[in-house]
Amino acid sequence: MKKQRVIGIFDSGVGGLTVMKEILEQLLDVRVVYFGDTARVPYGNRSREELILFGEESVTFLIGQGAEVIVVACNTSSATALPILRDRFDVPMIGMVEPGARLAVEKTIAGRIGLIATETTVRSKAYSSGVSRALAKGSVPENPVLREAWQHGEQAIALVKAQGCPLFVPLIEAGLANSAEARGIARTYLTPLQAAGVDALILGCTHYPFLEPVIREILGEDVLIVDPALAVVQELKVLLQQMDQREQSGLVLAPSGSVLGKSHWRTRYFVSGDPGLFRQVGNTLLQVPIDLVEQVILSE
Ligand code: DGL
């Protein structure tokens, strides 16, 4: 029987559920442990040092729950803490920024990429570097006209506008994604992106897919909305295959899986804050039942 891998996911709150949903839909033979650091949400204006510390605590906790792979389902942590976390832990990790930037490069039609994200992610410039790196590593746009221009050395693709959206996360965490307030605020944030003529908009915060209907309503059909989660799942599939192959070829030892015991479960949810609020908001946003949410205290 094929071994079920345990994927650990963390975010500041409910945002990572948008990534978890993609994983559960596309990878039928994995188990997922989710940690939402709801006592310390939002992460969007935290310092790099804080984000590294929170990341270390989250990863340590998830490994303790049997996670063999970590998905950093938080762009803010991915943009700031991920390189340090990769250095400090042996477990493989996938972040949001590299896959998201690559997907935007592939999908843009006019080469004018826009980004909405937390202030910290915008300030880090991780997505601009991610776009340049994706191009340098050979990601090519699917649009043939753009591809040709790019192959001829023209500066055909760039992140032309990045907008910090600090009010989005508190609104979503409060269960107000579909409110008049969210609409008004979204209009204010999206206007500069429209003015910059972006044709592909990266949702550079895992909370934002919950606002996709509102964003779509404002931007209309001409702007492509890029959700990095789709590319993250592709990367995760490849990584899991590589892990299987390495174990089958005897290059590494398969973990014993003793932490999991014999019980059958597909998902487990942990938060540092109020489990009831997480369950309620998560259930409404995801429309999949979240039965049990356990509270954990990571540090005093
Ligand atoms: N969902 C997270 C992100 O992708 C965190 C946002 C926040 O807590 O401010 O950036």
CSV table of C-alpha atoms and ligand atoms in Angstrom, one decimal:
chain,number,residue,atom,x,y,z
A,1,MET,CA,0.0,0.0,0.0
A,2,LYS,CA,1.3,3.5,-0.9
A,3,LYS,CA,2.5,5.4,2.1
A,4,GLN,CA,0.4,8.5,2.9
A,5,ARG,CA,2.7,11.6,3.3
A,6,VAL,CA,2.0,14.2,5.9
A,7,ILE,CA,2.1,17.8,4.7
A,8,GLY,CA,2.4,20.5,7.3
A,9,ILE,CA,1.0,23.9,6.3
A,10,PHE,CA,1.2,27.2,8.3
A,11,ASP,CA,-0.1,30.7,7.9
A,12,SER,CA,-0.9,33.6,10.3
A,13,GLY,CA,-4.6,32.7,10.2
A,14,VAL,CA,-7.3,31.3,7.8
A,15,GLY,CA,-5.4,32.4,4.6
A,16,GLY,CA,-3.5,29.2,4.2
A,17,LEU,CA,-6.8,27.3,3.9
A,18,THR,CA,-6.9,28.5,0.3
A,19,VAL,CA,-3.7,26.6,-0.3
A,20,MET,CA,-4.8,23.6,1.7
A,21,LYS,CA,-8.0,23.4,-0.3
A,22,GLU,CA,-6.0,23.1,-3.6
A,23,ILE,CA,-3.8,20.4,-2.0
A,24,LEU,CA,-6.8,18.4,-0.7
A,25,GLU,CA,-8.5,18.6,-4.1
A,26,GLN,CA,-5.5,17.6,-6.1
A,27,LEU,CA,-3.5,15.2,-3.9
A,28,LEU,CA,-5.9,12.6,-2.8
A,29,ASP,CA,-3.4,10.4,-0.9
A,30,VAL,CA,-1.8,12.9,1.5
A,31,ARG,CA,-2.7,14.0,5.0
A,32,VAL,CA,-2.5,17.6,6.0
A,33,VAL,CA,-1.7,19.2,9.4
A,34,TYR,CA,-2.7,22.9,9.4
A,35,PHE,CA,-1.4,25.5,11.8
A,36,GLY,CA,-2.9,29.0,11.9
A,37,ASP,CA,-1.0,31.5,14.2
A,38,THR,CA,-4.3,33.3,14.9
A,39,ALA,CA,-3.0,34.7,18.3
A,40,ARG,CA,-0.4,36.7,16.3
A,41,VAL,CA,-2.3,37.5,13.1
A,42,PRO,CA,-1.7,39.7,11.1
A,43,TYR,CA,1.8,39.0,10.0
A,44,GLY,CA,1.7,41.7,7.4
A,45,ASN,CA,3.5,44.4,9.3
A,46,ARG,CA,5.8,42.2,11.4
A,47,SER,CA,9.6,42.5,11.4
A,48,ARG,CA,11.8,40.0,9.7
A,49,GLU,CA,13.1,38.8,13.1
A,50,GLU,CA,9.6,38.2,14.4
A,51,LEU,CA,8.6,36.3,11.2
A,52,ILE,CA,11.7,34.1,11.5
A,53,LEU,CA,10.9,33.3,15.1
A,54,PHE,CA,7.2,32.6,14.3
A,55,GLY,CA,8.2,30.5,11.3
A,56,GLU,CA,10.7,28.4,13.4
A,57,GLU,CA,8.0,27.8,16.0
A,58,SER,CA,5.4,26.8,13.4
A,59,VAL,CA,7.8,24.4,11.6
A,60,THR,CA,9.0,22.8,14.8
A,61,PHE,CA,5.4,22.2,15.8
A,62,LEU,CA,4.4,20.7,12.5
A,63,ILE,CA,7.4,18.4,12.4
A,64,GLY,CA,6.3,17.3,15.9
A,65,GLN,CA,3.0,16.4,14.3
A,66,GLY,CA,4.7,14.2,11.8
A,67,ALA,CA,5.0,16.6,8.8
A,68,GLU,CA,7.5,15.4,6.2
A,69,VAL,CA,7.1,18.5,3.9
A,70,ILE,CA,6.3,22.0,4.9
A,71,VAL,CA,4.2,24.4,2.8
A,72,VAL,CA,4.8,28.0,4.0
A,73,ALA,CA,1.3,29.1,3.0
A,74,CYS,CA,2.0,32.7,3.9
A,75,ASN,CA,3.5,35.0,1.4
A,76,THR,CA,4.8,37.3,4.1
A,77,SER,CA,6.8,34.5,5.7
A,78,SER,CA,7.8,33.2,2.3
A,79,ALA,CA,9.1,36.6,1.3
A,80,THR,CA,11.2,37.1,4.4
A,81,ALA,CA,11.8,34.1,6.6
A,82,LEU,CA,11.8,31.1,4.2
A,83,PRO,CA,15.6,31.2,3.2
A,84,ILE,CA,16.5,31.1,7.0
A,85,LEU,CA,14.0,28.4,7.7
A,86,ARG,CA,15.4,26.3,4.9
A,87,ASP,CA,18.8,26.6,6.4
A,88,ARG,CA,17.7,25.7,9.9
A,89,PHE,CA,15.5,22.6,9.1
A,90,ASP,CA,16.2,19.5,7.1
A,91,VAL,CA,12.6,19.0,6.1
A,92,PRO,CA,11.8,20.2,2.5
A,93,MET,CA,9.8,23.4,2.2
A,94,ILE,CA,7.8,25.1,-0.5
A,95,GLY,CA,6.9,28.8,-0.3
A,96,MET,CA,4.4,30.9,-2.2
A,97,VAL,CA,6.6,33.5,-4.0
A,98,GLU,CA,8.7,31.5,-6.4
A,99,PRO,CA,5.8,29.4,-7.7
A,100,GLY,CA,3.5,32.5,-7.9
A,101,ALA,CA,6.0,34.6,-9.8
A,102,ARG,CA,6.6,31.8,-12.2
A,103,LEU,CA,2.9,31.3,-12.9
A,104,ALA,CA,2.5,35.0,-13.5
A,105,VAL,CA,5.4,35.0,-16.0
A,106,GLU,CA,3.8,32.1,-17.9
A,107,LYS,CA,0.3,33.5,-17.9
A,108,THR,CA,0.7,37.2,-18.6
A,109,ILE,CA,-0.5,38.3,-22.0
A,110,ALA,CA,0.8,41.9,-22.1
A,111,GLY,CA,3.8,41.4,-19.8
A,112,ARG,CA,2.5,43.9,-17.2
A,113,ILE,CA,2.2,42.0,-13.9
A,114,GLY,CA,0.7,43.6,-10.9
A,115,LEU,CA,0.8,42.4,-7.2
A,116,ILE,CA,-1.4,42.9,-4.2
A,117,ALA,CA,0.1,41.7,-0.9
A,118,THR,CA,0.9,42.7,2.6
A,119,GLU,CA,3.1,45.7,3.2
A,120,THR,CA,6.0,43.5,4.4
A,121,THR,CA,5.8,41.4,1.2
A,122,VAL,CA,5.7,44.5,-1.0
A,123,ARG,CA,8.6,46.0,0.9
A,124,SER,CA,10.7,42.8,0.5
A,125,LYS,CA,10.5,43.1,-3.3
A,126,ALA,CA,10.5,39.3,-3.3
A,127,TYR,CA,8.0,39.1,-6.1
A,128,SER,CA,10.0,41.4,-8.4
A,129,SER,CA,13.1,39.3,-7.8
A,130,GLY,CA,10.9,36.2,-8.3
A,131,VAL,CA,9.8,37.4,-11.7
A,132,SER,CA,13.4,38.1,-12.8
A,133,ARG,CA,14.5,34.7,-11.4
A,134,ALA,CA,11.7,32.9,-13.1
A,135,LEU,CA,12.8,34.4,-16.5
A,136,ALA,CA,16.4,33.7,-15.8
A,137,LYS,CA,15.6,30.1,-15.0
A,138,GLY,CA,13.8,29.6,-18.3
A,139,SER,CA,10.1,30.2,-17.5
A,140,VAL,CA,8.6,31.4,-20.7
A,141,PRO,CA,5.3,33.2,-21.3
A,142,GLU,CA,2.6,31.2,-23.0
A,143,ASN,CA,1.6,34.1,-25.3
A,144,PRO,CA,3.7,33.6,-28.5
A,145,VAL,CA,4.0,37.4,-29.2
A,146,LEU,CA,5.4,38.1,-25.8
A,147,ARG,CA,7.6,35.0,-25.9
A,148,GLU,CA,9.2,36.2,-29.2
A,149,ALA,CA,9.8,39.7,-27.9
A,150,TRP,CA,11.3,38.3,-24.7
A,151,GLN,CA,13.5,35.9,-26.7
A,152,HIS,CA,14.8,38.8,-28.7
A,153,GLY,CA,16.1,40.3,-25.5
A,154,GLU,CA,13.3,42.9,-25.1
A,155,GLN,CA,12.3,43.9,-21.5
A,156,ALA,CA,8.9,42.5,-22.3
A,157,ILE,CA,7.8,41.2,-18.8
A,158,ALA,CA,8.0,43.0,-15.5
A,159,LEU,CA,6.2,43.5,-12.2
A,160,VAL,CA,5.0,47.1,-13.0
A,161,LYS,CA,3.0,47.8,-9.8
A,162,ALA,CA,2.9,46.4,-6.3
A,163,GLN,CA,0.1,47.5,-3.9
A,164,GLY,CA,0.1,46.9,-0.1
A,165,CYS,CA,-3.4,46.1,1.2
A,166,PRO,CA,-3.1,46.1,5.0
A,167,LEU,CA,-6.9,46.2,5.7
A,168,PHE,CA,-7.7,43.0,3.7
A,169,VAL,CA,-6.4,40.4,6.3
A,170,PRO,CA,-8.2,41.9,9.3
A,171,LEU,CA,-11.4,42.0,7.3
A,172,ILE,CA,-11.1,38.4,6.2
A,173,GLU,CA,-10.2,37.1,9.6
A,174,ALA,CA,-13.3,38.9,11.0
A,175,GLY,CA,-15.5,37.0,8.4
A,176,LEU,CA,-16.1,40.2,6.4
A,177,ALA,CA,-14.8,39.1,3.0
A,178,ASN,CA,-18.1,39.6,1.3
A,179,SER,CA,-19.1,42.9,2.8
A,180,ALA,CA,-19.7,46.5,1.6
A,181,GLU,CA,-16.5,47.5,3.5
A,182,ALA,CA,-14.4,44.9,1.7
A,183,ARG,CA,-15.8,46.2,-1.7
A,184,GLY,CA,-15.0,49.9,-0.9
A,185,ILE,CA,-11.5,49.1,0.4
A,186,ALA,CA,-10.8,46.8,-2.6
A,187,ARG,CA,-11.8,49.6,-5.0
A,188,THR,CA,-9.3,51.9,-3.4
A,189,TYR,CA,-6.5,49.4,-3.5
A,190,LEU,CA,-7.1,48.2,-7.0
A,191,THR,CA,-7.5,51.6,-8.7
A,192,PRO,CA,-3.7,52.3,-8.9
A,193,LEU,CA,-3.2,48.8,-10.5
A,194,GLN,CA,-5.8,49.5,-13.1
A,195,ALA,CA,-4.2,52.9,-13.8
A,196,ALA,CA,-0.8,51.1,-14.3
A,197,GLY,CA,-2.5,48.9,-16.9
A,198,VAL,CA,-1.7,45.5,-15.4
A,199,ASP,CA,-3.0,42.5,-17.3
A,200,ALA,CA,-2.1,39.8,-14.7
A,201,LEU,CA,-2.6,40.3,-11.0
A,202,ILE,CA,-0.8,38.1,-8.5
A,203,LEU,CA,-2.8,37.5,-5.3
A,204,GLY,CA,0.3,37.8,-3.2
A,205,CYS,CA,-1.3,36.9,0.2
A,206,THR,CA,-3.0,33.6,0.8
A,207,HIS,CA,-6.0,35.4,2.4
A,208,TYR,CA,-6.8,37.2,-0.8
A,209,PRO,CA,-8.4,34.3,-2.8
A,210,PHE,CA,-11.3,34.7,-0.4
A,211,LEU,CA,-11.8,38.1,-2.0
A,212,GLU,CA,-11.6,36.9,-5.5
A,213,PRO,CA,-15.3,37.5,-6.4
A,214,VAL,CA,-15.0,41.1,-5.1
A,215,ILE,CA,-11.7,41.7,-7.0
A,216,ARG,CA,-13.2,40.1,-10.2
A,217,GLU,CA,-16.2,42.4,-9.9
A,218,ILE,CA,-14.0,45.5,-9.8
A,219,LEU,CA,-11.3,44.5,-12.4
A,220,GLY,CA,-13.7,42.8,-14.9
A,221,GLU,CA,-12.7,39.9,-17.2
A,222,ASP,CA,-9.7,41.5,-18.9
A,223,VAL,CA,-7.3,41.1,-16.0
A,224,LEU,CA,-6.1,37.6,-15.2
A,225,ILE,CA,-6.1,36.8,-11.5
A,226,VAL,CA,-3.1,34.7,-10.6
A,227,ASP,CA,-3.4,32.5,-7.5
A,228,PRO,CA,0.1,31.1,-6.6
A,229,ALA,CA,-1.6,28.2,-4.8
A,230,LEU,CA,-2.1,26.4,-8.1
A,231,ALA,CA,1.6,26.5,-8.9
A,232,VAL,CA,2.5,25.5,-5.3
A,233,VAL,CA,0.5,22.3,-5.7
A,234,GLN,CA,2.3,21.5,-8.9
A,235,GLU,CA,5.6,21.9,-7.1
A,236,LEU,CA,4.4,19.8,-4.2
A,237,LYS,CA,3.4,17.0,-6.6
A,238,VAL,CA,6.9,17.0,-8.1
A,239,LEU,CA,8.6,17.1,-4.7
A,240,LEU,CA,6.5,14.2,-3.4
A,241,GLN,CA,7.4,12.1,-6.4
A,242,GLN,CA,11.1,12.8,-5.9
A,243,MET,CA,10.8,11.8,-2.2
A,244,ASP,CA,9.1,8.6,-3.2
A,245,GLN,CA,11.8,7.8,-5.8
A,246,ARG,CA,14.6,8.5,-3.4
A,247,GLU,CA,13.1,6.2,-0.8
A,248,GLN,CA,12.4,3.5,-3.3
A,249,SER,CA,16.0,3.6,-4.5
A,250,GLY,CA,17.2,3.3,-0.9
A,251,LEU,CA,19.0,6.6,-1.0
A,252,VAL,CA,17.2,7.7,2.1
A,253,LEU,CA,15.4,5.9,4.8
A,254,ALA,CA,11.7,6.2,4.9
A,255,PRO,CA,10.5,7.7,8.1
A,256,SER,CA,8.8,5.3,10.5
A,257,GLY,CA,5.6,7.3,10.8
A,258,SER,CA,5.3,6.4,14.4
A,259,VAL,CA,4.1,9.9,15.4
A,260,LEU,CA,1.0,9.2,13.4
A,261,GLY,CA,-0.1,6.1,15.3
A,262,LYS,CA,-2.7,3.9,13.6
A,263,SER,CA,-5.6,6.3,13.5
A,264,HIS,CA,-7.1,7.3,10.2
A,265,TRP,CA,-7.3,11.0,9.6
A,266,ARG,CA,-7.0,13.2,6.6
A,267,THR,CA,-6.8,16.7,8.1
A,268,ARG,CA,-5.9,18.2,11.5
A,269,TYR,CA,-6.3,21.8,12.4
A,270,PHE,CA,-4.4,23.7,15.1
A,271,VAL,CA,-4.4,27.4,16.0
A,272,SER,CA,-2.7,29.6,18.6
A,273,GLY,CA,-5.8,31.8,19.1
A,274,ASP,CA,-9.6,31.1,19.4
A,275,PRO,CA,-10.5,27.7,17.8
A,276,GLY,CA,-14.2,28.6,17.6
A,277,LEU,CA,-13.6,31.7,15.5
A,278,PHE,CA,-11.2,29.8,13.2
A,279,ARG,CA,-13.7,27.0,12.7
A,280,GLN,CA,-16.6,29.4,12.0
A,281,VAL,CA,-14.7,31.7,9.6
A,282,GLY,CA,-12.9,28.7,7.9
A,283,ASN,CA,-16.2,26.8,7.4
A,284,THR,CA,-17.9,29.8,5.9
A,285,LEU,CA,-15.0,30.7,3.6
A,286,LEU,CA,-14.0,27.2,2.5
A,287,GLN,CA,-17.4,25.5,2.5
A,288,VAL,CA,-15.8,22.3,3.7
A,289,PRO,CA,-16.5,21.1,7.2
A,290,ILE,CA,-13.8,21.8,9.7
A,291,ASP,CA,-14.9,19.7,12.7
A,292,LEU,CA,-12.2,19.9,15.2
A,293,VAL,CA,-9.8,22.8,15.8
A,294,GLU,CA,-7.2,22.4,18.6
A,295,GLN,CA,-5.5,25.2,20.4
A,296,VAL,CA,-1.7,25.2,20.9
A,297,ILE,CA,0.4,27.7,22.8
A,298,LEU,CA,3.8,27.9,20.9
A,299,SER,CA,5.6,30.4,23.1
A,300,GLU,CA,4.9,32.7,26.0
B,1,DGL,N1,-1.8,35.1,4.5
B,1,DGL,C1,-0.5,35.7,4.8
B,1,DGL,C2,0.2,36.1,3.6
B,1,DGL,O1,0.1,35.3,2.6
B,1,DGL,C3,-0.4,36.6,6.0
B,1,DGL,C4,-1.1,37.9,6.0
B,1,DGL,C5,-1.1,38.6,7.3
B,1,DGL,O2,-1.2,37.9,8.4
B,1,DGL,O3,-1.0,39.8,7.4
B,1,DGL,O4,0.9,37.0,3.5
